[in-house]
Amino acid sequence: GGLPIGLLDLRLDLQNCSQLSNSGLADLAHRLPAGLQQLQLAFKECPQLSDSGLAALAHGLPIGLLQQQFSFQHCPQLCGTGLAALAQKLPASLQQLQLGFQDCQQLSDSGLAALAHGLPAGLQQL
C-alpha cells in the first residue's frame, strides 16, 4: 500500500508527534507519488527527527515537484547535514520553496550555505 499514484497535492500537519521517528519520515518519503506537484509538511515539536530523517525525505522528493513547504519548528536534533542533503536533492522543477526552522538551535551556518548553493535555477519564490 501507499499513497494514491494520482495524488498531486499532499499536506500533512504532524504537530506534537513525539514518537515520530526518522524511519517513519523515511517511509513516508519512499511512498511519495512520482507525479506529486505540491508538498506541504509541518513537523512542530517532533523531538526525535534529526538530519538523517530530513536527508531521507530529501532523497524521496519527486522530480516534478513544483511547490514545497517544510516546517521543522522545535526539532532540536536538526543540525546542518540534513539541510545540506535537502539542498542537494531539491528538484530542478521547483518553483516555490518555503522552509521554516524556528527554534532548531543546532542549525549551522554550513547548512544554510549549502541550501543557498543548492537552490534550483528556476525557483521563483523563496
N, CA, C and O atoms as a Tinker XYZ file with bonds, in Angstrom:
   504  protein
     1  N      0.815000   -1.192000    0.000000    73     2
     2  CA     0.000000    0.000000    0.000000    64     1     3
     3  C      0.852000    1.247000    0.000000    63     2     4     5
     4  O      2.063000    1.202000    0.218000    81     3
     5  N      0.209000    2.333000   -0.243000    73     3     6
     6  CA     0.900000    3.607000   -0.259000    64     5     7
     7  C     -0.063000    4.713000   -0.580000    63     6     8     9
     8  O     -1.280000    4.535000   -0.534000    81     7
     9  N      0.482000    5.837000   -0.899000    73     7    10
    10  CA    -0.331000    6.991000   -1.275000    64     9    11
    11  C     -0.847000    6.795000   -2.697000    63    10    12    13
    12  O     -0.196000    6.119000   -3.494000    81    11
    13  N     -2.000000    7.367000   -3.033000    73    11    14
    14  CA    -2.539000    7.220000   -4.384000    64    13    15
    15  C     -1.568000    7.730000   -5.451000    63    14    16    17
    16  O     -0.968000    8.795000   -5.299000    81    15
    17  N     -1.424000    6.974000   -6.509000    73    15    18
    18  CA    -0.485000    7.319000   -7.578000    64    17    19
    19  C     -0.820000    8.661000   -8.215000    63    18    20    21
    20  O      0.081000    9.400000   -8.612000    81    19
    21  N     -2.121000    8.986000   -8.318000    73    19    22
    22  CA    -2.539000   10.221000   -8.958000    64    21    23
    23  C     -2.557000   11.435000   -8.053000    63    22    24    25
    24  O     -2.999000   12.507000   -8.465000    81    23
    25  N     -2.080000   11.283000   -6.816000    73    23    26
    26  CA    -2.084000   12.395000   -5.861000    64    25    27
    27  C     -1.182000   13.518000   -6.350000    63    26    28    29
    28  O     -0.014000   13.293000   -6.667000    81    27
    29  N     -1.736000   14.747000   -6.411000    73    27    30
    30  CA    -0.972000   15.907000   -6.875000    64    29    31
    31  C     -0.565000   16.844000   -5.745000    63    30    32    33
    32  O      0.444000   17.541000   -5.851000    81    31
    33  N     -1.345000   16.868000   -4.660000    73    31    34
    34  CA    -1.147000   17.826000   -3.565000    64    33    35
    35  C     -1.249000   17.080000   -2.241000    63    34    36    37
    36  O     -2.280000   16.476000   -1.944000    81    35
    37  N     -0.188000   17.118000   -1.446000    73    35    38
    38  CA    -0.174000   16.444000   -0.147000    64    37    39
    39  C      0.181000   17.449000    0.937000    63    38    40    41
    40  O      1.212000   18.119000    0.869000    81    39
    41  N     -0.688000   17.545000    1.942000    73    39    42
    42  CA    -0.460000   18.443000    3.072000    64    41    43
    43  C     -0.651000   17.653000    4.361000    63    42    44    45
    44  O     -1.733000   17.121000    4.614000    81    43
    45  N      0.390000   17.577000    5.169000    73    43    46
    46  CA     0.331000   16.873000    6.440000    64    45    47
    47  C      0.813000   17.783000    7.556000    63    46    48    49
    48  O      1.872000   18.402000    7.450000    81    47
    49  N      0.041000   17.860000    8.613000    73    47    50
    50  CA     0.409000   18.629000    9.797000    64    49    51
    51  C      0.658000   17.629000   10.917000    63    50    52    53
    52  O     -0.280000   17.027000   11.440000    81    51
    53  N      1.904000   17.456000   11.278000    73    51    54
    54  CA     2.294000   16.456000   12.265000    64    53    55
    55  C      2.820000   17.124000   13.529000    63    54    56    57
    56  O      3.947000   16.863000   13.951000    81    55
    57  N      2.016000   17.973000   14.126000    73    55    58
    58  CA     2.420000   18.692000   15.326000    64    57    59
    59  C      2.403000   17.767000   16.542000    63    58    60    61
    60  O      1.543000   16.897000   16.682000    81    59
    61  N      3.375000   17.987000   17.403000    73    59    62
    62  CA     3.460000   17.290000   18.684000    64    61    63
    63  C      3.439000   15.776000   18.545000    63    62    64    65
    64  O      2.856000   15.078000   19.375000    81    63
    65  N      4.068000   15.277000   17.506000    73    63    66
    66  CA     4.175000   13.832000   17.309000    64    65    67
    67  C      5.502000   13.374000   17.913000    63    66    68    69
    68  O      6.487000   13.164000   17.205000    81    67
    69  N      5.503000   13.228000   19.209000    73    67    70
    70  CA     6.746000   12.951000   19.921000    64    69    71
    71  C      7.325000   11.573000   19.605000    63    70    72    73
    72  O      8.503000   11.329000   19.867000    81    71
    73  N      6.529000   10.683000   19.056000    73    71    74
    74  CA     7.017000    9.341000   18.718000    64    73    75
    75  C      7.376000    9.200000   17.238000    63    74    76    77
    76  O      7.832000    8.139000   16.813000    81    75
    77  N      7.176000   10.252000   16.457000    73    75    78
    78  CA     7.526000   10.194000   15.040000    64    77    79
    79  C      9.046000   10.147000   14.907000    63    78    80    81
    80  O      9.754000   11.000000   15.444000    81    79
    81  N      9.533000    9.148000   14.192000    73    79    82
    82  CA    10.982000    8.946000   14.105000    64    81    83
    83  C     11.494000    9.171000   12.684000    63    82    84    85
    84  O     10.722000    9.394000   11.751000    81    83
    85  N     12.804000    9.108000   12.549000    73    83    86
    86  CA    13.440000    9.243000   11.250000    64    85    87
    87  C     13.002000    8.123000   10.306000    63    86    88    89
    88  O     12.851000    8.350000    9.106000    81    87
    89  N     12.798000    6.926000   10.835000    73    87    90
    90  CA    12.385000    5.817000    9.978000    64    89    91
    91  C     10.964000    6.041000    9.454000    63    90    92    93
    92  O     10.660000    5.660000    8.324000    81    91
    93  N     10.102000    6.647000   10.252000    73    91    94
    94  CA     8.759000    6.981000    9.789000    64    93    95
    95  C      8.791000    8.018000    8.688000    63    94    96    97
    96  O      8.044000    7.931000    7.713000    81    95
    97  N      9.660000    8.997000    8.849000    73    95    98
    98  CA     9.809000   10.034000    7.829000    64    97    99
    99  C     10.384000    9.443000    6.541000    63    98   100   101
   100  O      9.969000    9.809000    5.442000    81    99
   101  N     11.339000    8.529000    6.686000    73    99   102
   102  CA    11.922000    7.859000    5.519000    64   101   103
   103  C     10.867000    7.025000    4.800000    63   102   104   105
   104  O     10.832000    6.996000    3.570000    81   103
   105  N     10.014000    6.351000    5.555000    73   103   106
   106  CA     8.955000    5.541000    4.960000    64   105   107
   107  C      7.988000    6.411000    4.165000    63   106   108   109
   108  O      7.589000    6.052000    3.057000    81   107
   109  N      7.613000    7.556000    4.732000    73   107   110
   110  CA     6.755000    8.496000    4.014000    64   109   111
   111  C      7.424000    8.955000    2.724000    63   110   112   113
   112  O      6.787000    9.006000    1.671000    81   111
   113  N      8.705000    9.287000    2.810000    73   111   114
   114  CA     9.450000    9.784000    1.644000    64   113   115
   115  C      9.460000    8.758000    0.512000    63   114   116   117
   116  O      9.321000    9.122000   -0.656000    81   115
   117  N      9.622000    7.489000    0.849000    73   115   118
   118  CA     9.674000    6.433000   -0.170000    64   117   119
   119  C      8.315000    6.192000   -0.818000    63   118   120   121
   120  O      8.238000    5.587000   -1.888000    81   119
   121  N      7.248000    6.657000   -0.184000    73   119   122
   122  CA     5.899000    6.428000   -0.700000    64   121   123
   123  C      5.311000    7.651000   -1.420000    63   122   124   125
   124  O      4.164000    7.613000   -1.865000    81   123
   125  N      6.077000    8.712000   -1.533000    73   123   126
   126  CA     5.574000    9.894000   -2.238000    64   125   127
   127  C      5.386000    9.568000   -3.713000    63   126   128   129
   128  O      6.302000    9.056000   -4.355000    81   127
   129  N      4.206000    9.860000   -4.255000    73   127   130
   130  CA     3.951000    9.566000   -5.673000    64   129   131
   131  C      4.861000   10.378000   -6.593000    63   130   132   133
   132  O      5.174000   11.536000   -6.315000    81   131
   133  N      5.274000    9.756000   -7.683000    73   131   134
   134  CA     6.190000   10.411000   -8.624000    64   133   135
   135  C      5.583000   11.660000   -9.242000    63   134   136   137
   136  O      6.315000   12.582000   -9.601000    81   135
   137  N      4.262000   11.712000   -9.375000    73   135   138
   138  CA     3.611000   12.854000  -10.018000    64   137   139
   139  C      3.207000   13.965000   -9.071000    63   138   140   141
   140  O      2.546000   14.919000   -9.482000    81   139
   141  N      3.597000   13.857000   -7.808000    73   139   142
   142  CA     3.237000   14.877000   -6.817000    64   141   143
   143  C      3.777000   16.242000   -7.235000    63   142   144   145
   144  O      4.941000   16.364000   -7.615000    81   143
   145  N      2.922000   17.273000   -7.163000    73   143   146
   146  CA     3.335000   18.618000   -7.565000    64   145   147
   147  C      3.479000   19.575000   -6.389000    63   146   148   149
   148  O      4.288000   20.501000   -6.438000    81   147
   149  N      2.694000   19.358000   -5.325000    73   147   150
   150  CA     2.742000   20.237000   -4.161000    64   149   151
   151  C      2.890000   19.385000   -2.898000    63   150   152   153
   152  O      2.165000   18.410000   -2.701000    81   151
   153  N      3.832000   19.769000   -2.061000    73   151   154
   154  CA     4.083000   19.032000   -0.826000    64   153   155
   155  C      4.242000   20.015000    0.321000    63   154   156   157
   156  O      5.115000   20.881000    0.298000    81   155
   157  N      3.395000   19.870000    1.313000    73   155   158
   158  CA     3.438000   20.734000    2.499000    64   157   159
   159  C      3.467000   19.833000    3.732000    63   158   160   161
   160  O      2.520000   19.091000    3.992000    81   159
   161  N      4.563000   19.906000    4.484000    73   159   162
   162  CA     4.732000   19.090000    5.676000    64   161   163
   163  C      5.117000   19.982000    6.848000    63   162   164   165
   164  O      6.027000   20.803000    6.744000    81   163
   165  N      4.415000   19.812000    7.962000    73   163   166
   166  CA     4.714000   20.585000    9.170000    64   165   167
   167  C      5.056000   19.621000   10.294000    63   166   168   169
   168  O      4.254000   18.761000   10.658000    81   167
   169  N      6.251000   19.774000   10.835000    73   167   170
   170  CA     6.725000   18.962000   11.947000    64   169   171
   171  C      7.037000   19.897000   13.111000    63   170   172   173
   172  O      8.161000   20.383000   13.231000    81   171
   173  N      6.065000   20.147000   13.955000    73   171   174
   174  CA     6.266000   21.029000   15.106000    64   173   175
   175  C      6.408000   20.163000   16.346000    63   174   176   177
   176  O      5.563000   19.319000   16.644000    81   175
   177  N      7.494000   20.396000   17.055000    73   175   178
   178  CA     7.780000   19.661000   18.290000    64   177   179
   179  C      7.775000   18.156000   18.062000    63   178   180   181
   180  O      7.046000   17.407000   18.713000    81   179
   181  N      8.606000   17.740000   17.124000    73   179   182
   182  CA     8.863000   16.323000   16.851000    64   181   183
   183  C     10.317000   16.068000   17.250000    63   182   184   185
   184  O     11.202000   16.095000   16.395000    81   183
   185  N     10.571000   15.824000   18.525000    73   183   186
   186  CA    11.941000   15.814000   19.051000    64   185   187
   187  C     12.826000   14.683000   18.541000    63   186   188   189
   188  O     14.047000   14.766000   18.668000    81   187
   189  N     12.253000   13.636000   17.972000    73   187   190
   190  CA    13.076000   12.520000   17.505000    64   189   191
   191  C     13.614000   12.728000   16.095000    63   190   192   193
   192  O     14.526000   12.017000   15.673000    81   191
   193  N     13.065000   13.688000   15.363000    73   191   194
   194  CA    13.521000   13.905000   13.992000    64   193   195
   195  C     14.909000   14.546000   13.984000    63   194   196   197
   196  O     15.192000   15.471000   14.745000    81   195
   197  N     15.748000   14.033000   13.116000    73   195   198
   198  CA    17.113000   14.555000   13.022000    64   197   199
   199  C     17.513000   14.696000   11.553000    63   198   200   201
   200  O     16.688000   14.551000   10.651000    81   199
   201  N     18.783000   14.977000   11.340000    73   199   202
   202  CA    19.302000   15.178000    9.992000    64   201   203
   203  C     19.108000   13.953000    9.105000    63   202   204   205
   204  O     18.873000   14.099000    7.906000    81   203
   205  N     19.200000   12.759000    9.663000    73   203   206
   206  CA    19.037000   11.563000    8.829000    64   205   207
   207  C     17.605000   11.465000    8.305000    63   206   208   209
   208  O     17.401000   11.002000    7.183000    81   207
   209  N     16.622000   11.883000    9.078000    73   207   210
   210  CA    15.242000   11.901000    8.615000    64   209   211
   211  C     15.023000   12.923000    7.514000    63   210   212   213
   212  O     14.337000   12.651000    6.529000    81   211
   213  N     15.610000   14.100000    7.685000    73   211   214
   214  CA    15.497000   15.143000    6.669000    64   213   215
   215  C     16.202000   14.712000    5.382000    63   214   216   217
   216  O     15.713000   14.984000    4.286000    81   215
   217  N     17.336000   14.048000    5.511000    73   215   218
   218  CA    18.062000   13.549000    4.344000    64   217   219
   219  C     17.237000   12.487000    3.616000    63   218   220   221
   220  O     17.189000   12.473000    2.386000    81   219
   221  N     16.589000   11.599000    4.371000    73   219   222
   222  CA    15.742000   10.569000    3.761000    64   221   223
   223  C     14.565000   11.202000    3.027000    63   222   224   225
   224  O     14.193000   10.765000    1.937000    81   223
   225  N     13.985000   12.233000    3.633000    73   223   226
   226  CA    12.889000   12.952000    2.980000    64   225   227
   227  C     13.373000   13.592000    1.681000    63   226   228   229
   228  O     12.686000   13.542000    0.661000    81   227
   229  N     14.547000   14.184000    1.727000    73   227   230
   230  CA    15.119000   14.820000    0.539000    64   229   231
   231  C     15.303000   13.818000   -0.595000    63   230   232   233
   232  O     15.025000   14.131000   -1.753000    81   231
   233  N     15.768000   12.622000   -0.269000    73   231   234
   234  CA    16.014000   11.597000   -1.289000    64   233   235
   235  C     14.720000   11.097000   -1.925000    63   234   236   237
   236  O     14.746000   10.558000   -3.032000    81   235
   237  N     13.592000   11.268000   -1.241000    73   235   238
   238  CA    12.331000   10.805000   -1.770000    64   237   239
   239  C     11.521000   11.856000   -2.504000    63   238   240   241
   240  O     10.417000   11.569000   -2.966000    81   239
   241  N     12.043000   13.064000   -2.620000    73   239   242
   242  CA    11.279000   14.135000   -3.279000    64   241   243
   243  C     11.045000   13.810000   -4.757000    63   242   244   245
   244  O     11.987000   13.471000   -5.472000    81   243
   245  N      9.802000   13.912000   -5.213000    73   243   246
   246  CA     9.505000   13.664000   -6.632000    64   245   247
   247  C     10.211000   14.675000   -7.533000    63   246   248   249
   248  O     10.333000   15.849000   -7.181000    81   247
   249  N     10.668000   14.223000   -8.679000    73   247   250
   250  CA    11.461000   15.094000   -9.551000    64   249   251
   251  C     10.637000   16.200000  -10.204000    63   250   252   253
   252  O     11.199000   17.195000  -10.662000    81   251
   253  N      9.308000   16.040000  -10.254000    73   251   254
   254  CA     8.463000   17.049000  -10.883000    64   253   255
   255  C      7.801000   17.992000   -9.892000    63   254   256   257
   256  O      6.886000   18.729000  -10.260000    81   255
   257  N      8.242000   17.981000   -8.661000    73   255   258
   258  CA     7.643000   18.813000   -7.614000    64   257   259
   259  C      7.758000   20.296000   -7.974000    63   258   260   261
   260  O      8.827000   20.775000   -8.353000    81   259
   261  N      6.628000   21.020000   -7.848000    73   259   262
   262  CA     6.605000   22.446000   -8.173000    64   261   263
   263  C      6.625000   23.332000   -6.930000    63   262   264   265
   264  O      7.252000   24.392000   -6.934000    81   263
   265  N      5.940000   22.904000   -5.863000    73   263   266
   266  CA     5.847000   23.699000   -4.638000    64   265   267
   267  C      6.175000   22.817000   -3.447000    63   266   268   269
   268  O      5.681000   21.697000   -3.319000    81   267
   269  N      7.019000   23.350000   -2.584000    73   267   270
   270  CA     7.450000   22.594000   -1.405000    64   269   271
   271  C      7.457000   23.515000   -0.201000    63   270   272   273
   272  O      8.027000   24.606000   -0.242000    81   271
   273  N      6.819000   23.069000    0.869000    73   271   274
   274  CA     6.807000   23.828000    2.117000    64   273   275
   275  C      7.067000   22.861000    3.263000    63   274   276   277
   276  O      6.278000   21.947000    3.504000    81   275
   277  N      8.174000   23.064000    3.969000    73   275   278
   278  CA     8.527000   22.248000    5.126000    64   277   279
   279  C      8.703000   23.156000    6.335000    63   278   280   281
   280  O      9.356000   24.196000    6.261000    81   279
   281  N      8.117000   22.748000    7.431000    73   279   282
   282  CA     8.294000   23.459000    8.688000    64   281   283
   283  C      8.773000   22.474000    9.741000    63   282   284   285
   284  O      8.099000   21.488000   10.039000    81   283
   285  N      9.939000   22.749000   10.297000    73   283   286
   286  CA    10.509000   21.927000   11.362000    64   285   287
   287  C     10.680000   22.805000   12.595000    63   286   288   289
   288  O     11.799000   23.185000   12.938000    81   287
   289  N      9.599000   23.122000   13.246000    73   287   290
   290  CA     9.634000   24.008000   14.406000    64   289   291
   291  C      9.871000   23.185000   15.672000    63   290   292   293
   292  O      9.206000   22.174000   15.899000    81   291
   293  N     10.812000   23.622000   16.482000    73   291   294
   294  CA    11.158000   22.941000   17.732000    64   293   295
   295  C     11.590000   21.493000   17.486000    63   294   296   297
   296  O     11.123000   20.582000   18.169000    81   295
   297  N     12.466000   21.284000   16.528000    73   295   298
   298  CA    13.058000   19.965000   16.275000    64   297   299
   299  C     14.531000   20.074000   16.658000    63   298   300   301
   300  O     15.367000   20.391000   15.813000    81   299
   301  N     14.854000   19.817000   17.919000    73   299   302
   302  CA    16.180000   20.150000   18.458000    64   301   303
   303  C     17.345000   19.347000   17.895000    63   302   304   305
   304  O     18.495000   19.745000   18.079000    81   303
   305  N     17.089000   18.233000   17.216000    73   303   306
   306  CA    18.199000   17.418000   16.714000    64   305   307
   307  C     18.652000   17.801000   15.305000    63   306   308   309
   308  O     19.644000   17.267000   14.809000    81   307
   309  N     17.938000   18.716000   14.661000    73   307   310
   310  CA    18.344000   19.125000   13.310000    64   309   311
   311  C     19.579000   20.015000   13.376000    63   310   312   313
   312  O     19.614000   20.995000   14.120000    81   311
   313  N     20.584000   19.660000   12.593000    73   311   314
   314  CA    21.828000   20.440000   12.550000    64   313   315
   315  C     21.987000   21.037000   11.168000    63   314   316   317
   316  O     21.127000   21.795000   10.719000    81   315
   317  N     23.054000   20.714000   10.496000    73   315   318
   318  CA    23.277000   21.264000    9.173000    64   317   319
   319  C     23.334000   20.224000    8.076000    63   318   320   321
   320  O     23.067000   20.538000    6.916000    81   319
   321  N     23.676000   18.989000    8.416000    73   319   322
   322  CA    23.851000   17.979000    7.374000    64   321   323
   323  C     22.525000   17.624000    6.698000    63   322   324   325
   324  O     22.513000   17.321000    5.505000    81   323
   325  N     21.433000   17.654000    7.415000    73   323   326
   326  CA    20.128000   17.389000    6.820000    64   325   327
   327  C     19.741000   18.469000    5.827000    63   326   328   329
   328  O     19.190000   18.186000    4.763000    81   327
   329  N     20.033000   19.703000    6.186000    73   327   330
   330  CA    19.737000   20.830000    5.301000    64   329   331
   331  C     20.613000   20.759000    4.049000    63   330   332   333
   332  O     20.156000   21.071000    2.949000    81   331
   333  N     21.856000   20.352000    4.217000    73   331   334
   334  CA    22.755000   20.187000    3.065000    64   333   335
   335  C     22.248000   19.079000    2.145000    63   334   336   337
   336  O     22.306000   19.211000    0.922000    81   335
   337  N     21.754000   17.991000    2.728000    73   335   338
   338  CA    21.199000   16.888000    1.930000    64   337   339
   339  C     19.959000   17.349000    1.175000    63   338   340   341
   340  O     19.761000   16.993000    0.013000    81   339
   341  N     19.127000   18.141000    1.840000    73   339   342
   342  CA    17.936000   18.681000    1.186000    64   341   343
   343  C     18.330000   19.567000    0.014000    63   342   344   345
   344  O     17.727000   19.489000   -1.057000    81   343
   345  N     19.337000   20.405000    0.211000    73   343   346
   346  CA    19.792000   21.314000   -0.841000    64   345   347
   347  C     20.253000   20.546000   -2.081000    63   346   348   349
   348  O     20.020000   20.984000   -3.208000    81   347
   349  N     20.898000   19.415000   -1.874000    73   347   350
   350  CA    21.406000   18.617000   -2.990000    64   349   351
   351  C     20.297000   17.933000   -3.767000    63   350   352   353
   352  O     20.479000   17.595000   -4.937000    81   351
   353  N     19.144000   17.724000   -3.131000    73   351   354
   354  CA    18.067000   16.947000   -3.753000    64   353   355
   355  C     16.846000   17.785000   -4.138000    63   354   356   357
   356  O     15.817000   17.223000   -4.514000    81   355
   357  N     16.935000   19.097000   -4.055000    73   355   358
   358  CA    15.797000   19.917000   -4.467000    64   357   359
   359  C     15.542000   19.703000   -5.951000    63   358   360   361
   360  O     16.464000   19.833000   -6.756000    81   359
   361  N     14.306000   19.376000   -6.331000    73   359   362
   362  CA    14.011000   19.115000   -7.741000    64   361   363
   363  C     14.248000   20.353000   -8.605000    63   362   364   365
   364  O     13.952000   21.473000   -8.190000    81   363
   365  N     14.777000   20.146000   -9.791000    73   363   366
   366  CA    15.050000   21.249000  -10.722000    64   365   367
   367  C     13.758000   21.949000  -11.129000    63   366   368   369
   368  O     13.773000   23.124000  -11.496000    81   367
   369  N     12.642000   21.226000  -11.063000    73   367   370
   370  CA    11.344000   21.779000  -11.460000    64   369   371
   371  C     10.754000   22.732000  -10.418000    63   370   372   373
   372  O      9.778000   23.428000  -10.701000    81   371
   373  N     11.333000   22.769000   -9.228000    73   371   374
   374  CA    10.763000   23.520000   -8.109000    64   373   375
   375  C     10.639000   25.010000   -8.417000    63   374   376   377
   376  O     11.605000   25.654000   -8.826000    81   375
   377  N      9.428000   25.552000   -8.214000    73   375   378
   378  CA     9.173000   26.970000   -8.451000    64   377   379
   379  C      8.991000   27.749000   -7.156000    63   378   380   381
   380  O      9.343000   28.927000   -7.085000    81   379
   381  N      8.442000   27.098000   -6.126000    73   379   382
   382  CA     8.197000   27.769000   -4.841000    64   381   383
   383  C      8.755000   26.908000   -3.716000    63   382   384   385
   384  O      8.523000   25.701000   -3.660000    81   383
   385  N      9.491000   27.551000   -2.828000    73   383   386
   386  CA    10.092000   26.848000   -1.700000    64   385   387
   387  C      9.914000   27.680000   -0.441000    63   386   388   389
   388  O     10.249000   28.864000   -0.409000    81   387
   389  N      9.387000   27.050000    0.583000    73   387   390
   390  CA     9.253000   27.706000    1.881000    64   389   391
   391  C      9.753000   26.739000    2.943000    63   390   392   393
   392  O      9.277000   25.608000    3.042000    81   391
   393  N     10.709000   27.191000    3.731000    73   391   394
   394  CA    11.287000   26.375000    4.789000    64   393   395
   395  C     11.240000   27.136000    6.105000    63   394   396   397
   396  O     11.506000   28.337000    6.147000    81   395
   397  N     10.903000   26.437000    7.167000    73   395   398
   398  CA    10.885000   27.040000    8.495000    64   397   399
   399  C     11.632000   26.157000    9.478000    63   398   400   401
   400  O     11.364000   24.960000    9.581000    81   399
   401  N     12.560000   26.749000   10.191000    73   399   402
   402  CA    13.350000   26.017000   11.182000    64   401   403
   403  C     13.392000   26.795000   12.494000    63   402   404   405
   404  O     14.460000   26.974000   13.080000    81   403
   405  N     12.229000   27.256000   12.952000    73   403   406
   406  CA    12.188000   28.031000   14.186000    64   405   407
   407  C     12.584000   27.160000   15.376000    63   406   408   409
   408  O     12.145000   26.017000   15.504000    81   407
   409  N     13.406000   27.716000   16.223000    73   407   410
   410  CA    13.865000   27.057000   17.442000    64   409   411
   411  C     14.573000   25.736000   17.191000    63   410   412   413
   412  O     14.507000   24.829000   18.020000    81   411
   413  N     15.244000   25.620000   16.066000    73   411   414
   414  CA    16.142000   24.489000   15.800000    64   413   415
   415  C     17.542000   25.006000   16.116000    63   414   416   417
   416  O     18.271000   25.439000   15.224000    81   415
   417  N     17.898000   24.958000   17.361000    73   415   418
   418  CA    19.069000   25.669000   17.861000    64   417   419
   419  C     20.396000   25.073000   17.419000    63   418   420   421
   420  O     21.438000   25.705000   17.589000    81   419
   421  N     20.378000   23.876000   16.858000    73   419   422
   422  CA    21.625000   23.256000   16.404000    64   421   423
   423  C     21.916000   23.526000   14.925000    63   422   424   425
   424  O     22.950000   23.106000   14.407000    81   423
   425  N     21.002000   24.228000   14.250000    73   423   426
   426  CA    21.191000   24.507000   12.830000    64   425   427
   427  C     22.466000   25.324000   12.635000    63   426   428   429
   428  O     22.749000   26.235000   13.412000    81   427
   429  N     23.222000   25.002000   11.611000    73   427   430
   430  CA    24.535000   25.619000   11.434000    64   429   431
   431  C     24.608000   26.504000   10.192000    63   430   432   433
   432  O     23.773000   26.424000    9.291000    81   431
   433  N     25.637000   27.348000   10.180000    73   431   434
   434  CA    25.906000   28.204000    9.033000    64   433   435
   435  C     26.181000   27.379000    7.784000    63   434   436   437
   436  O     25.763000   27.754000    6.689000    81   435
   437  N     26.882000   26.256000    7.940000    73   435   438
   438  CA    27.228000   25.437000    6.777000    64   437   439
   439  C     25.981000   24.865000    6.115000    63   438   440   441
   440  O     25.937000   24.735000    4.892000    81   439
   441  N     24.970000   24.523000    6.906000    73   439   442
   442  CA    23.719000   24.020000    6.346000    64   441   443
   443  C     23.013000   25.074000    5.523000    63   442   444   445
   444  O     22.505000   24.782000    4.441000    81   443
   445  N     22.974000   26.309000    6.029000    73   443   446
   446  CA    22.347000   27.400000    5.288000    64   445   447
   447  C     23.126000   27.746000    4.022000    63   446   448   449
   448  O     22.542000   28.066000    2.988000    81   447
   449  N     24.446000   27.678000    4.119000    73   447   450
   450  CA    25.278000   27.947000    2.943000    64   449   451
   451  C     25.035000   26.887000    1.865000    63   450   452   453
   452  O     24.950000   27.208000    0.680000    81   451
   453  N     24.924000   25.632000    2.283000    73   451   454
   454  CA    24.652000   24.549000    1.331000    64   453   455
   455  C     23.294000   24.752000    0.671000    63   454   456   457
   456  O     23.140000   24.515000   -0.527000    81   455
   457  N     22.318000   25.189000    1.446000    73   455   458
   458  CA    20.994000   25.452000    0.896000    64   457   459
   459  C     21.061000   26.557000   -0.152000    63   458   460   461
   460  O     20.476000   26.429000   -1.228000    81   459
   461  N     21.760000   27.626000    0.152000    73   459   462
   462  CA    21.885000   28.748000   -0.778000    64   461   463
   463  C     22.528000   28.308000   -2.091000    63   462   464   465
   464  O     22.135000   28.777000   -3.159000    81   463
   465  N     23.502000   27.421000   -2.021000    73   463   466
   466  CA    24.190000   26.956000   -3.227000    64   465   467
   467  C     23.373000   25.929000   -3.999000    63   466   468   469
   468  O     23.609000   25.722000   -5.189000    81   467
   469  N     22.405000   25.277000   -3.332000    73   467   470
   470  CA    21.655000   24.215000   -3.981000    64   469   471
   471  C     20.297000   24.623000   -4.524000    63   470   472   473
   472  O     19.552000   23.774000   -5.013000    81   471
   473  N     19.961000   25.906000   -4.449000    73   471   474
   474  CA    18.648000   26.339000   -4.925000    64   473   475
   475  C     18.529000   26.158000   -6.435000    63   474   476   477
   476  O     19.435000   26.534000   -7.179000    81   475
   477  N     17.408000   25.580000   -6.895000    73   475   478
   478  CA    17.221000   25.385000   -8.348000    64   477   479
   479  C     17.184000   26.715000   -9.096000    63   478   480   481
   480  O     16.690000   27.716000   -8.577000    81   479
   481  N     17.700000   26.713000  -10.298000    73   479   482
   482  CA    17.773000   27.936000  -11.107000    64   481   483
   483  C     16.403000   28.488000  -11.441000    63   482   484   485
   484  O     16.254000   29.700000  -11.595000    81   483
   485  N     15.397000   27.633000  -11.557000    73   483   486
   486  CA    14.071000   28.066000  -11.938000    64   485   487
   487  C     13.183000   28.494000  -10.769000    63   486   488   489
   488  O     12.001000   28.780000  -10.957000    81   487
   489  N     13.743000   28.538000   -9.588000    73   487   490
   490  CA    12.972000   28.906000   -8.411000    64   489   491
   491  C     12.438000   30.340000   -8.530000    63   490   492   493
   492  O     13.195000   31.271000   -8.803000    81   491
   493  N     11.132000   30.502000   -8.322000    73   491   494
   494  CA    10.513000   31.813000   -8.471000    64   493   495
   495  C     10.155000   32.446000   -7.144000    63   494   496   497
   496  O     10.064000   33.670000   -7.059000    81   495
   497  N      9.949000   31.658000   -6.109000    73   495   498
   498  CA     9.555000   32.206000   -4.818000    64   497   499
   499  C     10.250000   31.442000   -3.712000    63   498   500   501
   500  O     10.237000   30.212000   -3.682000    81   499
   501  N     10.863000   32.195000   -2.795000    73   499   502
   502  CA    11.573000   31.599000   -1.676000    64   501   503
   503  C     11.088000   32.248000   -0.404000    63   502   504
   504  O     11.552000   31.901000    0.682000    81   503
